[in-house]
Rosetta silent file (secondary structure, phi, psi, omega in degrees, C-alpha in Angstrom):
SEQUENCE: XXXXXXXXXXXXXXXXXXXXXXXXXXXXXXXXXXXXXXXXXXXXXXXXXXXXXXXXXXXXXXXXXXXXXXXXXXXXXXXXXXXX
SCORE:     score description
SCORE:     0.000 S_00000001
   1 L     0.000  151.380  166.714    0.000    0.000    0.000 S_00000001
   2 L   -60.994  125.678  149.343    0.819    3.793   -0.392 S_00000001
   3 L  -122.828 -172.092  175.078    2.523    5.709    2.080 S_00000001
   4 L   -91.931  -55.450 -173.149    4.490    9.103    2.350 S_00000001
   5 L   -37.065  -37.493 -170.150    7.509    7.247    3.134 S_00000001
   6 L  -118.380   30.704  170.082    7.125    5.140   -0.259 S_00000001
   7 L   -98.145   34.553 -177.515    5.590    7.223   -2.746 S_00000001
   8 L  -105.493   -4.347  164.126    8.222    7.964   -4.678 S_00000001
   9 L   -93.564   23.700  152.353    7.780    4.195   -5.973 S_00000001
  10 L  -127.069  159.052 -166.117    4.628    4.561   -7.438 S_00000001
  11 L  -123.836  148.041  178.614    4.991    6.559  -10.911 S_00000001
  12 L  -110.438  151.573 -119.510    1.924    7.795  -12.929 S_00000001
  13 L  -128.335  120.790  158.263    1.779    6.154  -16.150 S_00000001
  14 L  -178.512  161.117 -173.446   -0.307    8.756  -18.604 S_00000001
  15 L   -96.623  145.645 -174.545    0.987   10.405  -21.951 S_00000001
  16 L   -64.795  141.844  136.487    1.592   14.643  -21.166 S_00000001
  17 L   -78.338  156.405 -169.530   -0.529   17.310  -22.562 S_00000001
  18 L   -40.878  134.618  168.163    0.432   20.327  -24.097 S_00000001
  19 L   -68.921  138.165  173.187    1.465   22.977  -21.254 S_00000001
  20 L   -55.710  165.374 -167.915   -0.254   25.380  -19.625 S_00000001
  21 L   -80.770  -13.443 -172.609    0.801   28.948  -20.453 S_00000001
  22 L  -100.348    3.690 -170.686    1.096   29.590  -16.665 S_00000001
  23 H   -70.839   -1.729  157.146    2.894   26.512  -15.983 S_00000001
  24 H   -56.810  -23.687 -176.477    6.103   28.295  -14.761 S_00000001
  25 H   -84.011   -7.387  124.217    3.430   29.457  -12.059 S_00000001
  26 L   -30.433  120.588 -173.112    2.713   25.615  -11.254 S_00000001
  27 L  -103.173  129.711  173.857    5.060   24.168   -8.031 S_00000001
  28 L   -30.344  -29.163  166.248    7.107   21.918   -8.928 S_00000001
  29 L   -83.233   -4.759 -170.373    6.057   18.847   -6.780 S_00000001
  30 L  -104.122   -3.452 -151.658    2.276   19.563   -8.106 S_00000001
  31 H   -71.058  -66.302  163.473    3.655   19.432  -11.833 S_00000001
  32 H   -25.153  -79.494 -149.618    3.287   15.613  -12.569 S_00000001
  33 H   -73.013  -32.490  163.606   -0.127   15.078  -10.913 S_00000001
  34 H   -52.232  -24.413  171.622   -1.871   18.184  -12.580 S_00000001
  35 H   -90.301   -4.895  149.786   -0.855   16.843  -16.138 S_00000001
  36 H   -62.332  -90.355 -121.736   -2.030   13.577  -15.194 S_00000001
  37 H   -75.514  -53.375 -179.073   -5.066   14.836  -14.042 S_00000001
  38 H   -55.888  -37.143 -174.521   -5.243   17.054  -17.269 S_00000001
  39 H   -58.705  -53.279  174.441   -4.427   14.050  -19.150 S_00000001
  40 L   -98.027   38.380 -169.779   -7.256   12.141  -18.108 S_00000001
  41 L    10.492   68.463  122.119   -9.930   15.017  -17.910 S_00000001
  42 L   -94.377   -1.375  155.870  -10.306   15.720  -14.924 S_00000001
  43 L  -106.444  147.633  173.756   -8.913   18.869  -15.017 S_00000001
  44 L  -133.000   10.053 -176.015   -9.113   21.019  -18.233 S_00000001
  45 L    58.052 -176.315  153.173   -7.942   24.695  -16.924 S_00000001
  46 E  -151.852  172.896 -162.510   -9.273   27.401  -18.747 S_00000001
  47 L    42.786   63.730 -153.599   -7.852   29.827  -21.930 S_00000001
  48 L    21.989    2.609  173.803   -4.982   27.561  -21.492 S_00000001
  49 E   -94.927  174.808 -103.124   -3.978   28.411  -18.522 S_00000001
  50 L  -164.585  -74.486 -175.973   -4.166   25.894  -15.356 S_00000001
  51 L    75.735   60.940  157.959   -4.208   29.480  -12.380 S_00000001
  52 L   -88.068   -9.095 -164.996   -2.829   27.380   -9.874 S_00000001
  53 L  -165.433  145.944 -140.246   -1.880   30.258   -7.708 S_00000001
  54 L   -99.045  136.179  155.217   -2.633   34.235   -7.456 S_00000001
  55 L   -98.409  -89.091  165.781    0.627   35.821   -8.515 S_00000001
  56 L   -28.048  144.466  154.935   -0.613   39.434   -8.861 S_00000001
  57 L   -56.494  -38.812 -168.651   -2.197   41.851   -6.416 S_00000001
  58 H   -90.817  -25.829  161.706   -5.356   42.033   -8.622 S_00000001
  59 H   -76.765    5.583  178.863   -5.317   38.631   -8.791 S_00000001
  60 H   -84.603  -27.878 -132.690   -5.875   38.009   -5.057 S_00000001
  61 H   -97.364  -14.881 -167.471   -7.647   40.559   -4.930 S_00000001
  62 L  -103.290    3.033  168.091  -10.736   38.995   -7.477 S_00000001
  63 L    57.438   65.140 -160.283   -9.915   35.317   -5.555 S_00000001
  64 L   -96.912 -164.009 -113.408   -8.268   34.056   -9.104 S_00000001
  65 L   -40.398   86.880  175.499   -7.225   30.507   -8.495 S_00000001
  66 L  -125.201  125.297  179.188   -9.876   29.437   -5.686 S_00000001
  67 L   -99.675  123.263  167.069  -11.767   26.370   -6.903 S_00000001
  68 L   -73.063  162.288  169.553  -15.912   26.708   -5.703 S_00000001
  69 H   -38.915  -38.099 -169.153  -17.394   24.067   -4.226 S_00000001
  70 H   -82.695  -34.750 -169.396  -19.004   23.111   -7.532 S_00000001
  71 H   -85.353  -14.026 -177.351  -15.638   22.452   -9.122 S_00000001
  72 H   -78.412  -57.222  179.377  -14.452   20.587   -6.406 S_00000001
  73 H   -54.475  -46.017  176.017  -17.339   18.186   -6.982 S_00000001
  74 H   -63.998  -24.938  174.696  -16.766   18.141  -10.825 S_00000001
  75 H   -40.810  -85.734 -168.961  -13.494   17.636   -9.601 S_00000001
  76 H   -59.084  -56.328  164.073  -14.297   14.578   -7.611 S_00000001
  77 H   -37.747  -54.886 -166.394  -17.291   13.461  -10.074 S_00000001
  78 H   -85.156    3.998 -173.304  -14.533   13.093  -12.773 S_00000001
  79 H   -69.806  -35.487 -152.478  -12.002   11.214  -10.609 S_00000001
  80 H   -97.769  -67.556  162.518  -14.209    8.416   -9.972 S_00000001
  81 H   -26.286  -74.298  167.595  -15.562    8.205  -13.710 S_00000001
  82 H   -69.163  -43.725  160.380  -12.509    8.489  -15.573 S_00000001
  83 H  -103.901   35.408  134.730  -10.334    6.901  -13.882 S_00000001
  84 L    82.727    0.000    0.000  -12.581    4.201  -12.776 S_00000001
């Protein structure tokens, strides 16, 4: 079974999609599982960008990457669907 001690022995198997235009704004330990995740749609960003994190003052200040509730659920909805 998975633990934090041993997860660096399980690897996620999926072919990469094209990058987001913000992926320098993407942290490096999060890189992998968001293109997996992209990979299998359950994430799809939007305008190509991903918005994992407010860089800007205006963006904090309009609460740009905060996922609602309802995206959390599509979120969750596509986890179990797609990858079964």
């Amino acid at each position: 079974g998975w633990t934090i001690a041993n997860d660096g022995e399980f690897v996620l198997k999926y072919t990469k999609p094209a990058p987001f235009s913000d992926d320098a704004n993407i942290s490096g330990w999060a890189k992998d599982s968001v293109y997996f995740m992209a990979a299998n749609k359950i994430i799809q960003g939007s305008e190509g960008k991903f918005m994992p994190k407010a860089v800007t003052d205006a963006e904090k200040a309009i609460g740009y990457a905060q996922a609602t509730r309802e995206q959390a659920l599509i979120i969750a909805t596509r986890m179990v669907e797609n990858l079964k």
